[in-house]
CSV table of C-alpha atoms in Angstrom, one decimal:
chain,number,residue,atom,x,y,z
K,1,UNK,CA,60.5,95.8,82.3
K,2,UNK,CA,58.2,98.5,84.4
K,3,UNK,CA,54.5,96.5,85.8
K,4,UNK,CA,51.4,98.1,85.4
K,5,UNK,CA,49.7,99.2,89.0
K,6,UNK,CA,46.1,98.5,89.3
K,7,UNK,CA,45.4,102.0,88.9
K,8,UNK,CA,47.0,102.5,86.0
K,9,UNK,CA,50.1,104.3,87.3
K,10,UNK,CA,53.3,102.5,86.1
K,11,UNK,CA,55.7,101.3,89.0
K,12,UNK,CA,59.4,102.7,88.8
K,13,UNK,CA,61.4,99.7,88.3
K,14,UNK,CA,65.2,99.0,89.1
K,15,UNK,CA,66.3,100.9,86.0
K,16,UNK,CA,64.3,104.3,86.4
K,17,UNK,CA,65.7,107.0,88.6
K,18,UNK,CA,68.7,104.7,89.9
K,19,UNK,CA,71.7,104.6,87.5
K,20,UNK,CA,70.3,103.7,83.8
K,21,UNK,CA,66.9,103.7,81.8
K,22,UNK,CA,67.4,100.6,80.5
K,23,UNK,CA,67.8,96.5,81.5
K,24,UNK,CA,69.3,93.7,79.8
K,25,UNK,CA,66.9,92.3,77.2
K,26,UNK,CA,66.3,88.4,77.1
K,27,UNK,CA,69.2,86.6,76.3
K,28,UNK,CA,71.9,89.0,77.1
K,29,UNK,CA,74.9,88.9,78.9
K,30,UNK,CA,74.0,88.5,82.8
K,31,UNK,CA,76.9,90.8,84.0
K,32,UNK,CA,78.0,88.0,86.4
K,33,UNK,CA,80.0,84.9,86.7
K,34,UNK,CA,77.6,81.8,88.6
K,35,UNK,CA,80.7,80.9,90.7
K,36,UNK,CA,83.9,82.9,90.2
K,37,UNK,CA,87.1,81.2,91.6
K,38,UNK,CA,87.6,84.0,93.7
K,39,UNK,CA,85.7,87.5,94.7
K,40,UNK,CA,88.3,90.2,95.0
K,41,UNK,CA,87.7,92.7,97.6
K,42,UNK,CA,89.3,96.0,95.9
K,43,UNK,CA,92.1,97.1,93.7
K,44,UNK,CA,95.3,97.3,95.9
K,45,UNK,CA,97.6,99.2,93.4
K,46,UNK,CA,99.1,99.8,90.0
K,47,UNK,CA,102.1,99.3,88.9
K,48,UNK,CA,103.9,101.5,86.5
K,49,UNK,CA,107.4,102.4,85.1
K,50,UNK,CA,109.1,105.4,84.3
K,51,UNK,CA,113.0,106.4,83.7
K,52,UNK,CA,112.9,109.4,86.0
K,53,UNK,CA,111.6,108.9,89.6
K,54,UNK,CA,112.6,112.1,90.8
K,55,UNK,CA,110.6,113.7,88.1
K,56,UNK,CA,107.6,111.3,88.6
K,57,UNK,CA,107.6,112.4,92.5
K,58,UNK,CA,107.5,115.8,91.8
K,59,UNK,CA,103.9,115.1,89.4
K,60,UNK,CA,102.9,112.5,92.4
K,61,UNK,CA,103.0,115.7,95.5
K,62,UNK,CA,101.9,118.0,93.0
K,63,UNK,CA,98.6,116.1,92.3
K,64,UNK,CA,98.2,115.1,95.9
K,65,UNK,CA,100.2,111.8,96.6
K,66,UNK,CA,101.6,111.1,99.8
K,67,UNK,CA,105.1,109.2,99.8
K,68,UNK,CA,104.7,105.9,101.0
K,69,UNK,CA,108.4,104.8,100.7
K,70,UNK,CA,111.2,105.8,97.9
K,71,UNK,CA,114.3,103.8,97.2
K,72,UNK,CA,116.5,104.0,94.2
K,73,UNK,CA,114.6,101.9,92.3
K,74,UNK,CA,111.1,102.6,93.4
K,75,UNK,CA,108.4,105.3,94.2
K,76,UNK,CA,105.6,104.1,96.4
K,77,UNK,CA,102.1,106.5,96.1
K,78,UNK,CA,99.5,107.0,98.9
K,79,UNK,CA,96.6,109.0,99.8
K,80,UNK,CA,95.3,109.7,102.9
K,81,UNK,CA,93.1,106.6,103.7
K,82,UNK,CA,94.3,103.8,105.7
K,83,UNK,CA,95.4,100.8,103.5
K,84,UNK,CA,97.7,99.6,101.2
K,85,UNK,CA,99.4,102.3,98.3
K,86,UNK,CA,97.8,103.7,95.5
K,87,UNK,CA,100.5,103.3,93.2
K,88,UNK,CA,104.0,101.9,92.5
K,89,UNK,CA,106.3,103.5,90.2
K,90,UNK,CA,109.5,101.5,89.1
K,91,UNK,CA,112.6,102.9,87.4
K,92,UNK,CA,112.3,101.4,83.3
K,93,UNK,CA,113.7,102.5,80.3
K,94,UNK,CA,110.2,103.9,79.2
K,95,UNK,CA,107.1,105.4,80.5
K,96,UNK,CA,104.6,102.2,81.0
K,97,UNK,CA,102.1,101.2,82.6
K,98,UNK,CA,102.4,97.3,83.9
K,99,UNK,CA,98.9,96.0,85.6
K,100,UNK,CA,96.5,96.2,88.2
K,101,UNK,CA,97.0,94.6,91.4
K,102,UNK,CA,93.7,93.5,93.5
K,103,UNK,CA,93.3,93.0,97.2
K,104,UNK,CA,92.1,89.3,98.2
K,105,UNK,CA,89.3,89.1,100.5
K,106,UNK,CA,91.2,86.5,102.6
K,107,UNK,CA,95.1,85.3,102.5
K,108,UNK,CA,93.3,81.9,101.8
K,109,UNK,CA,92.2,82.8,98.5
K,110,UNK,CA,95.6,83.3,96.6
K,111,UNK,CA,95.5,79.6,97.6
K,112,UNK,CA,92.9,79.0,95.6
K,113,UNK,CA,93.2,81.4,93.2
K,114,UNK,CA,97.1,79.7,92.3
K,115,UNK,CA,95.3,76.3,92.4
K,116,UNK,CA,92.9,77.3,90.0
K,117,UNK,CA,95.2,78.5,87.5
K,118,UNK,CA,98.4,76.4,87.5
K,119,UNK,CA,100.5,79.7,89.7
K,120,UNK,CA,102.1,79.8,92.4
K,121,UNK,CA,102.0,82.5,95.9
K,122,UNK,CA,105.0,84.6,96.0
K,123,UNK,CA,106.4,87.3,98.1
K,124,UNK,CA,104.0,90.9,97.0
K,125,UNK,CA,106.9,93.1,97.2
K,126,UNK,CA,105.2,95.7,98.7
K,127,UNK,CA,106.5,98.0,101.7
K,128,UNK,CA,105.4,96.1,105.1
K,129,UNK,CA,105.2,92.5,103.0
K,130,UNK,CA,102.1,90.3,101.7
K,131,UNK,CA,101.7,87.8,99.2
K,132,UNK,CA,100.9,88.0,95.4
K,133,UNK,CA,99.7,85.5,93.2
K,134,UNK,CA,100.6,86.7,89.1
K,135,UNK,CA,98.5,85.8,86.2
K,136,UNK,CA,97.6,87.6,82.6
K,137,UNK,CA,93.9,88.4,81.2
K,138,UNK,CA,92.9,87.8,78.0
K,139,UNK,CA,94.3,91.0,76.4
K,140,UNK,CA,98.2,89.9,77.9
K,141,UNK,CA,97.6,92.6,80.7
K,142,UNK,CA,99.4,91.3,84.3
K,143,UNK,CA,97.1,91.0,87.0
K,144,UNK,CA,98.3,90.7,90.6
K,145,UNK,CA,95.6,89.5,93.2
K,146,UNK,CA,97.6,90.4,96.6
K,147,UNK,CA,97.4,89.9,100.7
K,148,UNK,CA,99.6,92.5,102.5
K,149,UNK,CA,100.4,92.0,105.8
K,150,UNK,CA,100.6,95.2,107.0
K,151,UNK,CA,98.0,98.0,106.3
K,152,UNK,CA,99.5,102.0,105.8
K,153,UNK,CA,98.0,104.4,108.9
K,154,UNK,CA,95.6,106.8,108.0
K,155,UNK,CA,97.0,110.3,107.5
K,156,UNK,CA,95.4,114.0,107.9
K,157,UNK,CA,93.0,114.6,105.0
K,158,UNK,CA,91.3,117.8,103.7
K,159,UNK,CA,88.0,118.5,105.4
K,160,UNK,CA,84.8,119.3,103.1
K,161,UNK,CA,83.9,122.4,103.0
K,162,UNK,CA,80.2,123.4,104.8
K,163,UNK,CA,77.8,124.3,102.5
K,164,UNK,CA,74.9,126.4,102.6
K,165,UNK,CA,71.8,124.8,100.9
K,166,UNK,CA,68.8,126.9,100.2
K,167,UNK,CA,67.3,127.1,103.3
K,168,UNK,CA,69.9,124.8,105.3
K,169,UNK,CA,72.2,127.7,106.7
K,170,UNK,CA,75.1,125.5,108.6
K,171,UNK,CA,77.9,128.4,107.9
K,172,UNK,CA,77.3,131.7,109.0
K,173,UNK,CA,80.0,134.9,110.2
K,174,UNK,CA,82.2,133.0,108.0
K,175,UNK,CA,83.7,133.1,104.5
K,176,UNK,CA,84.6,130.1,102.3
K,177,UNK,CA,88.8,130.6,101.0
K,178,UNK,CA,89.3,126.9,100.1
K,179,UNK,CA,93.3,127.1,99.8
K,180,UNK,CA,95.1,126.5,96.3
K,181,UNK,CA,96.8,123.4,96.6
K,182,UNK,CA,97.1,119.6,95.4
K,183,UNK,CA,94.2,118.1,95.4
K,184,UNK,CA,95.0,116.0,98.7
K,185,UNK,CA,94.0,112.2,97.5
K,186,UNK,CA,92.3,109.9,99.4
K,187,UNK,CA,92.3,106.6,97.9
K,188,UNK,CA,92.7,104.8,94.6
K,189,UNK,CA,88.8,104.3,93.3
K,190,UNK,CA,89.4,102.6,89.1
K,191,UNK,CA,91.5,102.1,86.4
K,192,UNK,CA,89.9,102.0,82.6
K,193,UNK,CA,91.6,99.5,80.1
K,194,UNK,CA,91.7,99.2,76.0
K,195,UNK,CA,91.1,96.1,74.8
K,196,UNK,CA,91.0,94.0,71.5
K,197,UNK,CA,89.1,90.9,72.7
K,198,UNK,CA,86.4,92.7,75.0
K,199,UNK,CA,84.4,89.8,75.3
K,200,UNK,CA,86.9,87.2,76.5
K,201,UNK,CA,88.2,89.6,78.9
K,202,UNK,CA,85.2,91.0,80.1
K,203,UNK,CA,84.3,86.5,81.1
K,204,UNK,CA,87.7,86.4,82.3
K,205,UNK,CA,87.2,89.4,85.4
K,206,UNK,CA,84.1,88.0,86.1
K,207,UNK,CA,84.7,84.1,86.1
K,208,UNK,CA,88.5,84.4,87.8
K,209,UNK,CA,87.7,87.4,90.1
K,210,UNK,CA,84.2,87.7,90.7
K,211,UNK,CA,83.7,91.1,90.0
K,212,UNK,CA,80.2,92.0,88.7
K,213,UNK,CA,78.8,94.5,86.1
K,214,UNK,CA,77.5,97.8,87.0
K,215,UNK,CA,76.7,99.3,83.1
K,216,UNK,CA,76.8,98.1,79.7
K,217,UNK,CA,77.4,100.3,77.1
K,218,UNK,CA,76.9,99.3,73.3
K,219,UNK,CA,77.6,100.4,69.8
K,220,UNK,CA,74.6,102.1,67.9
K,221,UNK,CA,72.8,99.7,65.5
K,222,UNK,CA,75.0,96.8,67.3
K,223,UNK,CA,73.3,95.9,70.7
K,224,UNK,CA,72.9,92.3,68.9
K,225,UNK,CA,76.7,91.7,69.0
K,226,UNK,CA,77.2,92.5,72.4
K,227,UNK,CA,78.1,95.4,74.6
K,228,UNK,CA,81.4,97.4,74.0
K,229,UNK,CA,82.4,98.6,77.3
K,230,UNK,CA,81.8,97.5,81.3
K,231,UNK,CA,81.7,99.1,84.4
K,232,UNK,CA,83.0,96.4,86.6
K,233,UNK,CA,82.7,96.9,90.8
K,234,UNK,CA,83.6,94.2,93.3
K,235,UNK,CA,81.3,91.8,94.9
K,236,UNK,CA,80.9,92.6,98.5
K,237,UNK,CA,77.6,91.1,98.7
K,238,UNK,CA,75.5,94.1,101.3
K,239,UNK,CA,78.4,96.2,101.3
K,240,UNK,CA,77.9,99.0,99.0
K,241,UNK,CA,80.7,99.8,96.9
K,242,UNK,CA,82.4,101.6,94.3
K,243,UNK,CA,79.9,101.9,90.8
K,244,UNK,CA,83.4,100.6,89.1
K,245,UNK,CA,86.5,99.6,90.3
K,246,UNK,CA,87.1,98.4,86.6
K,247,UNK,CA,86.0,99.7,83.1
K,248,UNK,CA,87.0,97.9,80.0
K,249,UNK,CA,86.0,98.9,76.3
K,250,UNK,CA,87.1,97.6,72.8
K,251,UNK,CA,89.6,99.5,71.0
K,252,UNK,CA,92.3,98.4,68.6
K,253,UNK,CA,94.7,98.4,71.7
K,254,UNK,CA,95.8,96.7,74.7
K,255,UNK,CA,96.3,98.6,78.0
K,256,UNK,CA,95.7,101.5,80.0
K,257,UNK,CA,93.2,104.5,79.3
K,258,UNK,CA,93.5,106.3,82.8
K,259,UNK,CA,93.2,105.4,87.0
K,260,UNK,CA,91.0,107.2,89.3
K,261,UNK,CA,91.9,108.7,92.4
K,262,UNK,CA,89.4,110.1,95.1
K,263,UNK,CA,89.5,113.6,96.8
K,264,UNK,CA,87.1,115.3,99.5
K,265,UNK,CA,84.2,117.4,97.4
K,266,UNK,CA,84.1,119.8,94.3
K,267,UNK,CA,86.4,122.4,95.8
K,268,UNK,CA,89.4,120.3,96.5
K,269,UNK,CA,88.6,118.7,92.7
K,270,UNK,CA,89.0,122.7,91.6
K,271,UNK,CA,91.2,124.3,93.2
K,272,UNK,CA,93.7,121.1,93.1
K,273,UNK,CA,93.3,122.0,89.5
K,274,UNK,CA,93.8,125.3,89.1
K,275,UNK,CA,97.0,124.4,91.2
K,276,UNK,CA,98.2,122.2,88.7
K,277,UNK,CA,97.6,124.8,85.9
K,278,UNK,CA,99.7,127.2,87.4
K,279,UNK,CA,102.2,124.5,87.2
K,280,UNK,CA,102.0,124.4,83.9
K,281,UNK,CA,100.0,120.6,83.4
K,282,UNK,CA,98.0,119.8,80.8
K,283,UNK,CA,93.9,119.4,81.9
K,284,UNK,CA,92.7,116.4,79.5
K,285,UNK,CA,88.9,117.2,80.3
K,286,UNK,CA,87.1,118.7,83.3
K,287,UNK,CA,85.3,119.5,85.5
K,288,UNK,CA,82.0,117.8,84.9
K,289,UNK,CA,79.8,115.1,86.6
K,290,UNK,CA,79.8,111.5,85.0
K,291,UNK,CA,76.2,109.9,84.0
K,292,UNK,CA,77.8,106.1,84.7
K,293,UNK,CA,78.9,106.3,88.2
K,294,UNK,CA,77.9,109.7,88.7
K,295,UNK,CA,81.2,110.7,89.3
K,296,UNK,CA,82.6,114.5,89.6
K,297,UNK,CA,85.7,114.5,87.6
K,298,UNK,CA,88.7,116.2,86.5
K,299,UNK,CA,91.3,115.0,83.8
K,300,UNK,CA,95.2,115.5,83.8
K,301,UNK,CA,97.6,114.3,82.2
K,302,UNK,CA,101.5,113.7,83.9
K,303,UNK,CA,104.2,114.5,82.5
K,304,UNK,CA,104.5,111.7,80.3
K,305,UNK,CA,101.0,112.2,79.1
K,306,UNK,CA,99.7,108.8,80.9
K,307,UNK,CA,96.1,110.3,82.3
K,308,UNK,CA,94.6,110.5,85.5
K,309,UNK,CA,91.6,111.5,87.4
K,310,UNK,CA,90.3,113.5,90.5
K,311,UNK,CA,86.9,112.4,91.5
K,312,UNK,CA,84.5,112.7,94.1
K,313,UNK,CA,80.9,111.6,95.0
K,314,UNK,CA,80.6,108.6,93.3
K,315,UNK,CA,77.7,105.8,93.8
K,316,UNK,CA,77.5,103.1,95.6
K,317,UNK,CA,76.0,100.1,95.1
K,318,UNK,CA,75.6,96.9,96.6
K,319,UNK,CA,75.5,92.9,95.0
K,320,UNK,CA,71.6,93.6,94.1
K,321,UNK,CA,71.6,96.3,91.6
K,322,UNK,CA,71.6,94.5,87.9
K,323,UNK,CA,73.2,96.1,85.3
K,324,UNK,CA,71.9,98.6,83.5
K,325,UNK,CA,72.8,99.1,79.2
K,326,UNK,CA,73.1,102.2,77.4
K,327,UNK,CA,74.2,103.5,73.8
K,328,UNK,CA,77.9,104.4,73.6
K,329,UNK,CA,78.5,107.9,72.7
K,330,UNK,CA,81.1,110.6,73.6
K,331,UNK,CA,78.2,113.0,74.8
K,332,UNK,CA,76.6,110.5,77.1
K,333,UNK,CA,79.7,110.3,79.2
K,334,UNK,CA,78.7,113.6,81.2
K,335,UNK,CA,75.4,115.0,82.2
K,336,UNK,CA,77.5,118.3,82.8
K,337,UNK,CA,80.8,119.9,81.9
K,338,UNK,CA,82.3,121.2,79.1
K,339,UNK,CA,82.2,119.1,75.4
K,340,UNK,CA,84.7,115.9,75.9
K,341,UNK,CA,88.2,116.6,74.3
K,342,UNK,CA,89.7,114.7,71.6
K,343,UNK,CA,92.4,114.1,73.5
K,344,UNK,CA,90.1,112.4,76.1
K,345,UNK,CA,88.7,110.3,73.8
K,346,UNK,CA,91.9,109.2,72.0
K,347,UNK,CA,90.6,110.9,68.7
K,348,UNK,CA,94.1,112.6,67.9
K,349,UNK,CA,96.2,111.1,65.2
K,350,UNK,CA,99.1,109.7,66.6
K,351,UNK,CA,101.9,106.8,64.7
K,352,UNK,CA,100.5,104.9,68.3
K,353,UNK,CA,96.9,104.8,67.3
K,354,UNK,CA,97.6,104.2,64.0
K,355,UNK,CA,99.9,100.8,64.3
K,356,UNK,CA,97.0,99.5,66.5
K,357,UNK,CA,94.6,100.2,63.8
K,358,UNK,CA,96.2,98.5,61.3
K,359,UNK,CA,97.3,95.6,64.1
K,360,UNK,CA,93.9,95.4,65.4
K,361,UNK,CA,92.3,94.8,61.8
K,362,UNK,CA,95.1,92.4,60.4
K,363,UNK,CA,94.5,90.3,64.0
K,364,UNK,CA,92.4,87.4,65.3
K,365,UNK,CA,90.4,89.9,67.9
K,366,UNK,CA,87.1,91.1,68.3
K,367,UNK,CA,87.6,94.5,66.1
K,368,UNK,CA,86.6,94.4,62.7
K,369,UNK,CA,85.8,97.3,60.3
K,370,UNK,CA,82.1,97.2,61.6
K,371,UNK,CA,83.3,97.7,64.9
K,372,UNK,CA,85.7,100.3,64.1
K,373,UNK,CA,83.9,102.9,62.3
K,374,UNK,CA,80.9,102.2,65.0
K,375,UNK,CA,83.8,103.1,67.6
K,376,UNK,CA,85.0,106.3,65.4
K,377,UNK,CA,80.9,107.1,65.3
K,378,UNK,CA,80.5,107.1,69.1
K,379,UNK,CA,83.8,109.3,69.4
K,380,UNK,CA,82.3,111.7,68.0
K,381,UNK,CA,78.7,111.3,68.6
């Protein structure tokens, strides 16, 4: 709540020019877990399938992956930053995604993390070796929480373009031709997930992996029950980091809504895209710039329609910040760009969406009509 100066003028509290205009209210969810088992230090990858690899490496250069390693069976995903890959891509019958796998602060903690929870440590299977301990959330979701031995090497990376602000003239007897082509990426920054029981999952990322809330969101007229979506980031403790690493929201499924991946500045975000146009993809929603996160962002969808995102200058925050709560709503997910597609928002009919309706409402889960046409209402609100 804002204090009262003793002249009257109110003082600007933690929720007032910073990321959201409002706190928790007494009582509500505290966003953190009092003693996690672990605090996971990142994500490390996803893991995907798909029956055509050669097809799903021709997507991954085109919006600007870098091979880590390809065998028959497998398509490794980079950017540019040192680390571990971005993405694994294994050869399935269908086009799925599997689960997120998180980087262990220390080797030490899939030790405890496997004690905790009745698993065991096993090999990570990732190029250059590591160690992975398995488990499922809540919604049924995999989760791998790995330690890889071996870190990739950095490799060349677009530079920003210089800018000319106003008065701040740092380019002169020069003209700015950013080139057209792929979006160069430089690291993986989130995944967002669908889930039926948001509540039990949201407990679960914060009591088995530490992560902390950024941003609540919540269903008009139903703050009382609870908030409907979180922006999770990691718990580095001084160490500003990513505004989310995670997002979950309720939904009548289970799974993936898109990943994240981070380029240099606005121009590589644009003219990446135009370069996919012109190779005929399919732009989901973009450009614009996020209110949770602040993110610049620009929606695609691969060729088998799973979605993805090129961002840039997110925030960063560091253990301190609480979180903040806001109404869910379709046009409160950009303070700029164009009107949020139905296809972004999953408002399309499909025999999909429909079957997890009817699933969602016949199960034991945390969507009930209520909930549902409160979900349909912020869609299209």
């Amino acid at each position: 709540m804002s204090d009262t100066r003793s002249n009257g003028a109110v003082a600007t509290t933690a929720h007032q020019d910073l990321h959201s205009e409002q706190g928790a209210l007494r009582g509500e969810h505290p966003g953190r877990s009092r003693n996690p088992v672990v605090k996971v230090a990142d994500l490390a990858w996803l893991e995907f399938e798909k029956p055509d690899l050669d097809r799903a490496e021709v997507f991954a250069w085109d919006f600007g992956f870098q091979i880590a390693a390809r065998t028959e069976n497998e398509l490794w995903l980079r950017g540019t930053f040192a680390g571990s890959p971005c993405t694994v891509i294994r050869r399935g019958r269908t086009s799925r995604f599997i689960g997120p796998a998180f980087r262990a602060a220390e080797r030490a903690d899939l030790d405890r993390l496997a004690r905790a929870t009745g698993t065991e440590v096993r090999g990570a299977g990732v190029p250059g070796g590591g160690s992975a301990v398995g488990l499922l959330d809540p919604s049924g979701l995999p989760v791998r929480v790995v330690h890889c031995a071996e870190q990739l090497p950095e490799l060349p990376g677009q530079q920003p373009l210089l800018l000319n602000s106003g008065t701040e003239q740092r380019r002169t007897e020069a003209a700015q031709r950013p080139p057209r082509e792929p979006s160069r990426i430089q690291r993986l920054g989130h995944v967002v997930l669908e889930t039926r029981v948001f509540a039990q999952a949201l407990d679960w990322y914060l009591d088995t992996l530490g992560m902390i809330v950024s941003d609540f969101l919540f269903l008009d007229g139903q703050r009382e029950r609870g908030p409907s979506m979180a922006f999770l980031r990691c718990d580095q403790g001084a160490l500003a980091v990513d505004h989310h690493t995670l997002a979950m929201h309720l939904g009548p499924g289970n799974g993936y809504v898109h990943s994240a991946y981070q380029v240099t500045d606005l121009d590589a975000i644009a003219a990446g895209g135009e370069y996919l146009n012109e190779r005929g993809y399919k732009r989901s929603w973009g450009i614009g710039r996020h209110i949770q996160g602040s993110q610049l962002f620009d929606y695609w969808r691969d060729p088998d329609r799973l979605m993805l995102e090129h961002f840039a200058d997110g925030d960063l925050f560091s253990c301190d910040l609480e979180p903040g709560w806001a109404p869910m709503s379709t046009s409160g997910l950009a303070q700029w760009g164009p009107p949020a597609t139905r296809d972004f928002v999953g408002a399309n009919p499909s025999p999909q969406r429909i079957r997890d309706v009817i699933g969602a409402l016949r199960g034991d889960n945390e969507v009930d009509p209520a909930r549902l046409l409160a979900l349909l209402r912020a869609a299209n609100s």
